[in-house]
Coordinates of N, CA, C and O in Angstrom, one line a residue:
M269 N 35.3 -84.0 41.4 CA 33.6 -83.1 41.9 C 32.6 -84.6 42.5 O 32.3 -85.7 41.4
K270 N 31.8 -84.2 43.7 CA 30.9 -85.3 44.2 C 28.9 -85.2 43.2 O 29.2 -83.6 43.0
R271 N 29.0 -85.6 42.8 CA 27.1 -85.5 42.4 C 26.8 -86.6 43.2 O 27.2 -87.9 43.7
C272 N 25.5 -86.6 42.9 CA 24.5 -87.3 43.3 C 24.7 -89.1 42.7 O 25.0 -88.8 41.2
Q273 N 24.3 -89.4 43.2 CA 24.7 -91.0 43.2 C 24.1 -91.7 41.7 O 24.8 -92.8 40.9
W274 N 23.2 -91.0 41.4 CA 22.4 -92.0 40.0 C 23.1 -91.0 38.5 O 22.5 -91.5 37.7
A275 N 23.9 -90.2 39.0 CA 24.5 -89.1 37.8 C 25.5 -90.4 37.4 O 26.5 -89.7 38.0
Q276 N 25.6 -91.6 36.9 CA 26.8 -92.6 36.0 C 27.2 -92.1 34.7 O 28.1 -92.0 34.3
E277 N 26.2 -92.2 34.1 CA 26.8 -91.8 32.2 C 26.7 -91.0 32.0 O 26.2 -89.0 32.5
P278 N 27.3 -90.4 30.7 CA 27.4 -88.8 30.4 C 26.2 -88.3 30.0 O 26.4 -87.3 30.8
L279 N 25.6 -88.9 29.7 CA 23.6 -87.5 29.1 C 23.4 -88.0 30.9 O 22.9 -86.5 31.0
M280 N 23.1 -88.7 31.2 CA 22.7 -88.3 33.4 C 23.3 -86.9 33.7 O 23.2 -86.6 34.3
I281 N 25.4 -87.1 33.6 CA 25.7 -86.6 34.4 C 25.3 -85.6 33.5 O 25.4 -84.2 34.6
E282 N 25.8 -84.6 32.1 CA 24.8 -83.7 32.0 C 23.9 -83.0 32.4 O 24.0 -81.9 32.6
Y283 N 23.2 -84.2 32.0 CA 21.2 -83.5 32.7 C 21.5 -83.0 34.7 O 20.7 -81.8 34.6
H284 N 22.0 -83.8 34.9 CA 22.4 -83.5 36.4 C 23.2 -82.1 36.6 O 22.3 -81.7 37.3
D285 N 24.0 -81.7 36.0 CA 25.0 -81.0 36.3 C 24.4 -79.4 35.7 O 24.7 -78.4 36.5
K286 N 24.0 -79.4 34.5 CA 23.8 -78.4 33.5 C 21.8 -78.3 34.3 O 21.3 -76.9 33.8
E287 N 21.0 -79.0 34.2 CA 19.8 -78.7 34.8 C 18.6 -79.5 35.9 O 17.9 -78.7 36.1
W288 N 19.4 -80.7 36.5 CA 18.0 -81.6 37.4 C 18.3 -80.0 38.9 O 19.3 -79.9 39.8
G289 N 17.2 -80.1 39.0 CA 16.6 -79.4 40.0 C 17.2 -78.1 40.2 O 16.9 -77.3 41.5
I290 N 17.5 -77.3 39.1 CA 17.8 -75.5 38.6 C 16.4 -75.1 38.6 O 15.4 -76.0 37.4
P291 N 15.9 -74.3 39.6 CA 14.7 -73.6 39.3 C 14.1 -73.5 37.6 O 14.7 -72.5 37.0
I292 N 13.3 -73.8 37.0 CA 12.3 -72.9 36.1 C 11.4 -72.3 35.8 O 10.4 -72.6 37.0
H293 N 11.5 -71.3 35.4 CA 10.1 -70.3 35.8 C 9.4 -69.9 34.4 O 8.8 -69.1 33.9
D294 N 10.3 -70.6 32.7 CA 9.6 -70.4 31.4 C 8.5 -71.5 31.4 O 8.9 -72.9 31.2
D295 N 7.7 -70.9 30.2 CA 6.1 -72.0 30.8 C 7.0 -73.1 29.3 O 6.2 -74.5 29.8
L296 N 7.1 -72.5 28.5 CA 7.4 -73.1 27.6 C 8.3 -74.4 28.1 O 8.0 -76.0 27.6
R297 N 9.5 -74.1 28.7 CA 9.7 -75.8 29.8 C 9.6 -76.4 30.5 O 10.0 -77.6 30.6
L298 N 8.5 -75.4 30.7 CA 7.6 -76.4 31.9 C 6.8 -77.2 31.3 O 6.6 -78.6 31.6
F299 N 6.9 -77.4 29.9 CA 5.4 -78.3 29.8 C 6.2 -79.1 29.5 O 6.2 -79.9 29.3
E300 N 7.9 -78.8 28.8 CA 8.5 -79.7 28.4 C 8.6 -80.6 29.3 O 8.3 -82.3 28.7
M301 N 9.2 -80.1 30.3 CA 8.7 -81.2 31.6 C 8.0 -81.9 31.9 O 8.3 -83.4 32.4
L302 N 6.8 -81.5 31.9 CA 5.8 -81.9 32.5 C 5.6 -83.2 31.3 O 5.4 -84.3 31.1
I303 N 5.7 -82.5 29.9 CA 5.5 -84.1 28.8 C 6.5 -85.1 29.0 O 6.4 -86.4 29.1
L304 N 7.7 -84.9 29.1 CA 8.4 -85.6 29.0 C 8.7 -86.7 30.5 O 8.9 -88.1 30.5
E305 N 8.5 -86.2 31.5 CA 7.7 -86.7 32.6 C 7.2 -87.7 32.5 O 7.1 -88.9 33.0
G306 N 5.6 -87.4 32.2 CA 4.4 -87.9 31.8 C 5.5 -89.7 30.6 O 5.1 -90.6 31.2
A307 N 5.9 -89.0 29.8 CA 6.2 -90.6 28.9 C 7.4 -91.1 29.2 O 7.4 -92.1 28.7
Q308 N 8.2 -90.6 30.3 CA 8.6 -91.6 31.6 C 8.5 -92.8 31.6 O 8.6 -93.9 32.6
A309 N 6.4 -92.2 32.6 CA 6.1 -93.4 33.4 C 6.8 -95.2 32.7 O 6.2 -95.2 31.7
G310 N 6.8 -95.5 33.9 CA 7.5 -96.6 33.8 C 8.6 -97.3 33.0 O 9.4 -98.7 32.7
L311 N 9.6 -96.0 32.5 CA 10.9 -96.3 31.6 C 12.4 -95.6 33.2 O 11.6 -94.5 34.1
S312 N 13.2 -95.7 32.3 CA 14.2 -95.1 32.6 C 14.1 -93.7 32.1 O 13.6 -93.0 31.1
W313 N 14.8 -93.1 33.1 CA 14.7 -91.3 32.8 C 16.0 -91.0 31.6 O 15.9 -90.5 30.2
S314 N 17.0 -92.3 31.9 CA 18.2 -91.8 30.4 C 17.6 -92.3 29.1 O 17.8 -92.2 27.6
T315 N 16.6 -93.0 29.1 CA 15.6 -93.9 27.9 C 15.0 -92.3 27.3 O 15.0 -92.2 26.2
I316 N 14.2 -91.5 28.0 CA 13.6 -90.0 27.6 C 15.1 -88.8 27.1 O 14.8 -88.3 26.0
L317 N 16.1 -88.9 27.8 CA 17.3 -88.0 27.4 C 17.4 -88.4 26.0 O 17.4 -87.4 25.3
K318 N 18.0 -89.7 25.8 CA 18.3 -90.3 24.7 C 17.6 -89.9 23.4 O 17.9 -90.0 22.2
R319 N 16.3 -89.4 24.0 CA 15.1 -89.8 22.9 C 14.6 -88.1 23.0 O 13.4 -87.6 21.9
R320 N 15.1 -87.1 23.7 CA 14.2 -86.0 24.0 C 14.4 -84.9 22.5 O 13.6 -83.9 22.3
A321 N 15.9 -85.0 21.6 CA 15.9 -84.3 20.5 C 15.0 -84.5 19.9 O 14.1 -83.6 18.8
T322 N 14.4 -86.1 19.6 CA 13.7 -86.3 18.6 C 11.9 -85.8 19.1 O 11.3 -85.1 18.6
Y323 N 11.6 -85.9 20.7 CA 10.9 -85.4 21.3 C 10.5 -84.0 20.7 O 9.1 -83.8 20.6
R324 N 11.5 -83.3 20.6 CA 11.4 -81.7 20.9 C 10.8 -81.4 18.9 O 9.7 -80.7 18.6
T325 N 11.2 -81.9 18.3 CA 11.1 -82.4 17.0 C 9.4 -82.6 16.6 O 9.0 -81.9 16.3
A326 N 9.7 -83.7 17.0 CA 8.1 -84.6 16.7 C 7.0 -83.5 16.9 O 5.5 -83.4 16.9
F327 N 7.5 -83.2 18.5 CA 6.2 -82.4 19.1 C 6.5 -81.1 19.2 O 5.6 -79.8 19.9
D328 N 6.8 -80.5 17.7 CA 7.2 -79.1 17.1 C 7.7 -78.2 18.3 O 7.0 -77.0 19.4
G329 N 8.7 -78.6 19.2 CA 9.2 -78.1 20.2 C 8.4 -77.4 21.7 O 9.0 -76.6 22.1
F330 N 7.3 -78.5 21.7 CA 6.5 -78.6 23.0 C 6.2 -77.4 22.8 O 6.0 -77.2 24.2
N331 N 5.2 -76.8 21.8 CA 4.6 -75.3 22.0 C 3.3 -76.0 22.5 O 2.8 -76.6 21.5
P332 N 2.7 -75.3 23.0 CA 1.2 -76.4 23.4 C 0.6 -75.7 23.1 O -1.4 -76.7 22.8
R333 N 0.5 -74.5 22.0 CA -0.1 -73.9 21.3 C -0.6 -75.2 19.8 O -1.5 -74.9 19.3
K334 N 0.8 -75.2 19.9 CA 0.1 -75.9 18.6 C -0.3 -77.4 18.6 O -0.5 -78.4 18.3
I335 N 0.5 -77.9 19.9 CA 0.2 -80.0 20.1 C -1.5 -79.9 20.8 O -2.3 -80.6 20.1
A336 N -2.2 -78.2 21.1 CA -3.6 -78.3 21.1 C -3.9 -79.0 20.1 O -5.6 -79.2 20.4
K337 N -3.8 -78.1 19.3 CA -4.3 -78.4 17.9 C -4.3 -79.8 17.3 O -4.6 -79.8 16.0
Y338 N -3.7 -80.7 17.4 CA -3.2 -82.1 17.0 C -4.3 -82.7 16.5 O -5.2 -83.1 17.5
T339 N -4.4 -83.4 15.3 CA -5.4 -84.4 14.9 C -5.1 -85.1 15.2 O -4.2 -85.8 15.5
E340 N -6.1 -87.0 14.1 CA -5.7 -87.8 14.9 C -4.9 -87.8 13.9 O -3.7 -89.6 13.6
R341 N -5.0 -87.3 12.9 CA -3.6 -87.7 11.9 C -1.9 -87.3 12.9 O -1.0 -88.1 12.2
D342 N -1.8 -86.4 13.4 CA -0.8 -86.4 14.0 C -0.7 -87.5 15.2 O 0.5 -87.5 15.4
V343 N -1.7 -88.0 15.7 CA -1.3 -88.9 16.3 C -0.8 -90.0 15.7 O 0.0 -91.0 16.2
K344 N -1.4 -90.8 14.8 CA -0.5 -91.4 13.6 C 1.1 -91.2 13.2 O 1.6 -91.9 13.1
R345 N 0.9 -90.6 13.4 CA 2.5 -89.8 12.6 C 3.5 -90.0 13.5 O 4.2 -90.5 14.1
L346 N 3.1 -89.8 15.6 CA 3.5 -89.6 16.2 C 3.8 -90.9 16.5 O 5.1 -91.5 17.1
L347 N 2.7 -91.9 16.5 CA 2.9 -93.7 16.5 C 3.8 -94.3 15.7 O 4.1 -95.1 16.4
A348 N 4.1 -93.5 14.8 CA 4.8 -94.0 13.7 C 6.4 -93.5 13.7 O 7.1 -94.6 13.4
D349 N 7.2 -92.5 14.9 CA 8.0 -92.4 15.2 C 9.0 -93.0 15.9 O 8.3 -93.0 17.0
A350 N 9.6 -93.6 15.4 CA 10.4 -95.1 16.0 C 11.3 -93.8 17.4 O 12.4 -94.3 18.6
G351 N 11.7 -92.3 17.1 CA 12.4 -91.8 17.8 C 12.1 -91.3 19.1 O 12.7 -90.5 19.9
I352 N 10.7 -91.9 19.3 CA 9.8 -91.1 20.8 C 9.4 -92.5 21.8 O 9.6 -93.5 21.1
I353 N 8.3 -92.9 22.3 CA 8.1 -93.8 23.3 C 6.1 -93.7 22.9 O 5.8 -92.9 22.3
R354 N 6.2 -95.1 21.9 CA 5.0 -94.9 21.0 C 4.6 -95.5 22.1 O 3.9 -96.7 21.2
N355 N 3.6 -94.8 22.7 CA 2.9 -96.0 23.3 C 1.3 -94.7 23.2 O 1.4 -93.6 23.3
K356 N 0.4 -95.3 22.5 CA -0.6 -94.4 22.2 C -1.7 -93.5 23.2 O -1.7 -92.5 23.7
L357 N -1.5 -94.5 25.0 CA -1.9 -93.2 26.0 C -1.0 -92.4 26.4 O -1.0 -91.1 26.4
K358 N -0.1 -92.1 26.4 CA 1.0 -90.8 26.2 C 1.2 -90.3 25.6 O 1.1 -88.7 25.9
V359 N 0.9 -90.5 24.1 CA 0.7 -89.8 22.9 C 0.0 -89.1 22.9 O -0.4 -87.6 23.1
R360 N -1.4 -89.9 23.3 CA -2.7 -88.8 23.4 C -2.6 -87.9 24.7 O -3.1 -86.3 24.7
S361 N -2.3 -88.0 26.1 CA -1.8 -87.7 27.1 C -0.8 -86.4 26.9 O -1.1 -85.2 27.2
A362 N -0.4 -85.9 26.1 CA 0.8 -85.1 25.9 C -0.2 -84.4 25.5 O -0.3 -82.8 25.6
I363 N -1.2 -84.5 23.6 CA -2.0 -83.1 23.3 C -3.3 -83.0 24.0 O -3.4 -82.1 24.3
N364 N -3.5 -83.7 25.2 CA -4.7 -83.6 25.9 C -4.2 -82.3 27.5 O -5.2 -81.6 27.2
N365 N -3.1 -82.6 27.7 CA -2.2 -82.0 27.9 C -2.3 -80.5 28.2 O -2.0 -79.4 29.3
A366 N -2.0 -80.3 26.6 CA -1.3 -79.5 26.1 C -2.9 -78.3 26.4 O -2.3 -77.1 27.2
K367 N -3.5 -79.2 26.3 CA -4.7 -78.4 26.2 C -5.4 -78.0 27.2 O -5.8 -77.0 27.9
R368 N -5.0 -78.8 29.1 CA -5.4 -78.1 29.9 C -3.6 -77.2 30.5 O -4.8 -76.2 31.3
F369 N -3.1 -77.1 29.4 CA -1.8 -76.4 30.5 C -2.6 -75.0 29.5 O -2.0 -73.9 30.2
L370 N -2.8 -74.6 28.5 CA -2.9 -74.0 27.9 C -4.5 -73.1 28.9 O -4.7 -71.8 29.2
E371 N -5.4 -73.7 30.1 CA -6.2 -73.3 29.9 C -5.9 -72.4 31.6 O -7.0 -71.7 32.1
V372 N -5.0 -73.3 32.3 CA -4.6 -73.0 33.3 C -3.8 -71.7 33.5 O -3.4 -70.9 33.6
Q373 N -2.5 -71.6 31.5 CA -2.4 -70.0 31.6 C -3.0 -69.0 31.8 O -2.8 -67.9 32.1
K374 N -4.3 -69.6 31.1 CA -5.1 -68.4 30.8 C -6.2 -68.0 32.2 O -6.1 -67.0 32.9
E375 N -6.0 -68.8 33.0 CA -6.6 -69.0 34.4 C -5.2 -67.6 35.1 O -6.2 -67.2 36.1
F376 N -4.4 -68.4 35.7 CA -3.2 -68.6 36.2 C -2.7 -66.6 35.4 O -1.7 -65.9 36.5
G377 N -2.1 -66.6 34.4 CA -1.3 -65.7 33.7 C -0.3 -66.4 33.2 O 0.3 -66.2 31.8
S378 N -0.2 -67.8 33.9 CA 1.4 -68.4 32.9 C 0.9 -69.8 34.1 O 0.5 -70.0 35.2
F379 N 1.6 -71.0 33.9 CA 1.3 -72.4 34.1 C 2.8 -72.0 35.4 O 2.5 -72.1 36.7
D380 N 3.8 -71.2 35.1 CA 4.6 -70.7 36.0 C 4.4 -70.4 37.7 O 4.0 -70.8 38.5
A381 N 3.4 -69.5 37.3 CA 2.3 -68.5 38.0 C 1.7 -70.2 38.9 O 1.5 -70.2 40.6
Y382 N 1.0 -70.8 38.4 CA 0.2 -71.9 39.1 C 0.9 -72.7 39.8 O 0.9 -72.6 41.2
I383 N 2.0 -73.3 39.0 CA 2.9 -74.1 39.6 C 3.7 -73.8 40.6 O 3.8 -74.7 42.3
W384 N 4.7 -72.8 40.8 CA 5.2 -72.0 41.8 C 4.5 -71.5 42.7 O 4.6 -71.4 43.7
G385 N 3.0 -71.4 42.8 CA 2.2 -71.1 43.6 C 1.7 -72.1 45.1 O 1.6 -72.0 46.1
F386 N 2.3 -73.6 44.4 CA 2.7 -74.2 46.0 C 3.8 -74.2 46.5 O 3.2 -75.2 47.6
V387 N 4.1 -73.9 46.4 CA 6.1 -72.9 47.2 C 5.8 -72.2 47.4 O 6.9 -71.3 48.0
D388 N 4.4 -70.8 47.3 CA 5.0 -69.8 47.3 C 6.0 -69.1 46.6 O 6.8 -68.1 46.7
G389 N 6.4 -69.6 45.6 CA 7.8 -69.8 44.9 C 9.3 -69.8 45.0 O 10.3 -69.2 44.9
I390 N 9.1 -70.7 46.3 CA 10.6 -70.3 46.9 C 10.4 -72.3 46.7 O 9.8 -73.3 47.4
P391 N 11.7 -73.1 46.2 CA 11.8 -74.3 46.2 C 12.1 -74.6 47.4 O 13.0 -74.5 48.5
I392 N 11.7 -76.2 47.9 CA 12.2 -77.0 48.8 C 13.5 -77.5 49.0 O 13.7 -77.3 47.7
K393 N 14.0 -77.2 50.0 CA 15.6 -78.1 49.7 C 15.7 -79.2 50.7 O 15.8 -79.0 51.9
N394 N 16.5 -80.2 50.3 CA 16.1 -81.2 51.5 C 17.8 -81.6 51.4 O 18.4 -80.8 50.9
S395 N 17.6 -82.5 52.5 CA 19.2 -82.9 52.9 C 19.0 -84.2 53.0 O 19.2 -85.0 54.2
F396 N 19.1 -85.1 51.6 CA 19.3 -86.3 52.0 C 20.6 -87.1 51.6 O 21.7 -86.2 50.7
E397 N 21.1 -87.8 52.2 CA 22.2 -87.9 52.3 C 22.9 -89.1 51.3 O 23.9 -88.7 50.4
N398 N 21.6 -90.0 50.7 CA 22.2 -90.4 49.7 C 21.1 -90.1 48.8 O 20.0 -89.9 49.6
H399 N 21.2 -90.8 47.4 CA 19.9 -91.2 46.9 C 18.8 -92.1 47.3 O 17.5 -91.9 46.8
F400 N 18.8 -93.3 48.3 CA 18.0 -93.9 48.3 C 17.1 -93.2 49.5 O 15.5 -94.2 49.8
Q401 N 17.5 -92.8 49.5 CA 16.4 -92.0 50.5 C 15.6 -90.7 50.7 O 14.4 -90.3 50.8
I402 N 15.7 -90.9 49.2 CA 14.7 -89.9 48.6 C 13.2 -89.6 48.2 O 13.4 -90.7 47.8
P403 N 12.8 -89.6 48.8 CA 11.2 -89.9 48.0 C 10.9 -90.3 46.8 O 11.3 -89.4 46.1
A404 N 10.2 -90.9 46.3 CA 9.8 -91.3 44.9 C 7.9 -90.0 44.9 O 7.6 -89.9 43.9
S405 N 7.5 -89.6 46.8 CA 6.2 -89.2 46.4 C 5.5 -88.0 47.3 O 7.2 -88.8 48.6
T406 N 5.4 -87.5 47.1 CA 5.3 -86.4 49.3 C 3.9 -86.0 49.1 O 2.7 -85.7 48.3
S407 N 3.2 -85.6 50.8 CA 2.4 -85.1 50.6 C 2.1 -83.8 49.4 O 1.1 -83.4 49.0
L408 N 2.9 -82.9 49.5 CA 2.7 -81.9 48.3 C 2.4 -82.0 47.1 O 1.8 -82.0 45.9
S409 N 3.9 -82.8 46.3 CA 3.8 -83.8 45.1 C 1.5 -85.0 44.6 O 1.2 -84.9 43.9
D410 N 1.2 -84.8 46.5 CA 0.6 -85.8 46.1 C -1.1 -85.0 45.6 O -1.9 -85.0 45.4
K411 N -1.0 -83.8 46.6 CA -1.4 -82.4 46.2 C -1.8 -81.5 44.8 O -2.5 -81.3 44.5
I412 N -0.7 -82.0 44.3 CA 0.2 -81.1 42.9 C -1.5 -82.0 41.9 O -2.1 -81.6 41.1
S413 N -0.6 -82.9 41.6 CA -1.5 -84.3 41.4 C -3.2 -84.4 41.0 O -3.5 -84.0 40.4
K414 N -3.3 -84.8 42.1 CA -4.6 -84.0 42.5 C -4.9 -83.2 41.5 O -6.3 -83.1 41.2
D415 N -4.6 -81.3 42.2 CA -5.1 -81.1 41.4 C -4.8 -80.4 40.0 O -5.8 -80.3 39.1
L416 N -4.3 -81.2 39.5 CA -3.6 -81.4 38.1 C -5.3 -82.6 37.3 O -5.3 -81.7 36.7
K417 N -4.9 -82.9 37.7 CA -6.0 -84.5 37.8 C -7.5 -84.1 37.3 O -8.6 -84.0 36.8
S418 N -7.7 -83.0 38.7 CA -8.8 -82.0 39.3 C -9.4 -81.5 37.3 O -10.6 -81.0 37.1
R419 N -7.9 -80.6 37.3 CA -8.3 -79.4 35.8 C -8.2 -80.7 34.7 O -8.2 -80.0 33.4
G420 N -8.1 -82.3 35.0 CA -8.1 -83.2 33.6 C -7.0 -83.5 32.6 O -7.1 -83.6 31.8
F421 N -5.6 -82.9 33.2 CA -4.4 -83.3 32.9 C -4.4 -85.0 33.1 O -5.1 -85.5 34.0
S422 N -3.5 -85.4 32.5 CA -4.1 -87.2 32.9 C -1.6 -87.6 32.7 O -0.8 -86.5 32.4
F423 N -1.7 -88.4 32.9 CA -0.4 -89.2 33.5 C 0.7 -88.3 34.5 O 1.8 -87.8 33.6
V424 N 0.3 -88.0 35.4 CA 0.6 -86.8 36.6 C 0.3 -87.6 37.4 O -0.3 -86.9 38.5
G425 N 0.1 -88.2 38.1 CA 0.3 -89.0 39.1 C 1.4 -89.0 40.5 O 2.2 -87.4 39.5
T426 N 1.0 -88.8 41.1 CA 1.7 -88.6 42.2 C 3.4 -88.6 42.2 O 4.6 -87.9 42.4
T427 N 3.8 -89.6 41.3 CA 4.8 -90.1 41.3 C 5.5 -89.2 40.1 O 6.8 -88.7 40.2
I428 N 5.2 -89.0 38.9 CA 5.5 -88.2 38.4 C 5.5 -86.8 38.6 O 6.9 -86.1 38.3
C429 N 4.5 -86.0 39.0 CA 4.4 -85.0 39.4 C 5.9 -84.6 40.3 O 6.3 -83.5 40.5
Y430 N 6.1 -85.6 41.4 CA 7.4 -86.0 41.9 C 8.6 -85.5 41.1 O 9.4 -84.5 41.8
A431 N 8.7 -86.4 40.2 CA 10.2 -86.4 39.1 C 10.0 -84.9 38.9 O 11.1 -84.0 38.3
F432 N 8.8 -84.5 38.1 CA 9.0 -82.9 37.6 C 9.4 -81.7 39.0 O 9.8 -81.3 38.2
M433 N 8.4 -81.6 39.7 CA 9.1 -81.2 40.9 C 10.3 -80.9 40.9 O 11.0 -80.0 40.3
Q434 N 11.2 -82.2 41.0 CA 12.4 -82.3 40.3 C 13.5 -81.7 39.5 O 14.4 -80.9 40.0
A435 N 13.0 -82.0 38.9 CA 13.4 -81.2 37.3 C 13.2 -79.8 37.9 O 14.2 -79.6 36.6
V436 N 12.0 -79.4 37.9 CA 12.4 -78.6 37.5 C 12.7 -77.3 39.0 O 12.1 -76.0 38.9
G437 N 13.2 -77.7 40.1 CA 13.5 -77.1 40.9 C 12.6 -76.3 41.9 O 13.1 -75.7 43.2
I438 N 11.2 -77.2 41.5 CA 11.1 -77.2 43.2 C 11.0 -77.9 44.2 O 10.6 -76.8 45.2
V439 N 11.4 -78.6 44.1 CA 12.6 -79.1 45.4 C 14.3 -79.6 45.1 O 14.2 -79.8 43.7
N440 N 15.1 -79.0 45.6 CA 16.0 -79.5 45.2 C 16.8 -80.9 46.5 O 16.8 -80.9 47.2
D441 N 16.7 -81.8 45.2 CA 16.8 -83.0 45.9 C 18.6 -83.6 45.6 O 18.4 -84.8 46.3
H442 N 19.1 -82.9 45.2 CA 20.6 -83.1 45.2 C 21.2 -83.6 46.8 O 20.6 -82.6 47.9
T443 N 22.1 -84.4 46.7 CA 22.3 -85.2 47.9 C 23.7 -83.7 49.3 O 24.2 -83.3 48.4
V444 N 23.5 -84.1 49.7 CA 24.0 -83.2 50.6 C 25.7 -83.0 50.4 O 26.1 -81.7 49.9
C445 N 26.3 -84.3 49.7 CA 27.4 -84.2 49.4 C 27.9 -84.1 47.4 O 28.4 -83.6 47.3
C446 N 26.5 -83.8 47.3 CA 26.7 -83.3 46.0 C 26.7 -81.9 45.3 O 26.6 -80.7 46.4
F447 N 27.6 -81.4 44.4 CA 28.3 -79.7 44.8 C 26.9 -79.3 44.2 O 27.2 -78.2 44.1
R448 N 25.8 -79.5 43.4 CA 24.6 -79.1 42.7 C 23.8 -78.8 43.9 O 23.2 -78.0 43.2
R449 N 24.2 -78.8 44.9 CA 22.7 -78.8 46.2 C 23.4 -77.0 46.5 O 21.5 -76.8 46.8
H450 N 24.7 -76.7 46.5 CA 24.4 -74.9 46.9 C 24.5 -74.4 45.9 O 24.7 -72.7 45.3
S451 N 23.6 -74.7 44.9 CA 24.3 -73.4 43.5 C 22.7 -73.3 42.9 O 22.0 -73.5 43.3

């Protein structure tokens, strides 16, 4: 079975085979991926995947309503948790983004309606021969990043936005030889 070239180790293979590029329309899952992609900034995705279960526990199952109410005590608790990326800016960003996420839900009815509105609900399917051809960002990720930032989100630069788009299936970047490209 042929896969995208980046899926080599067991955890990455499982993520590739079961999640990456599959359209997500559940707001809690979308929020989870937004937070995890922001946490990844400057790190490898495998580093984040290895800590994902701990993140779920530390961040109340990625419930934005709970996270939006976090206090300085929660920030200290999270910064003491060796199971997550203990970066003060990333921790504060997750709390801030929970608040902004709730605002978007209120305005659009769901974050799903907002984020998928950028592609009229239809995933973009690219045809790359290998992973070296896949861009780090696109004009669409630029547009989404700009809009998220205008709404007060943080750790949502264009590269993070493109990785998020790939993760939640807004864009399908499985290479042409990959078995997941057509599923």
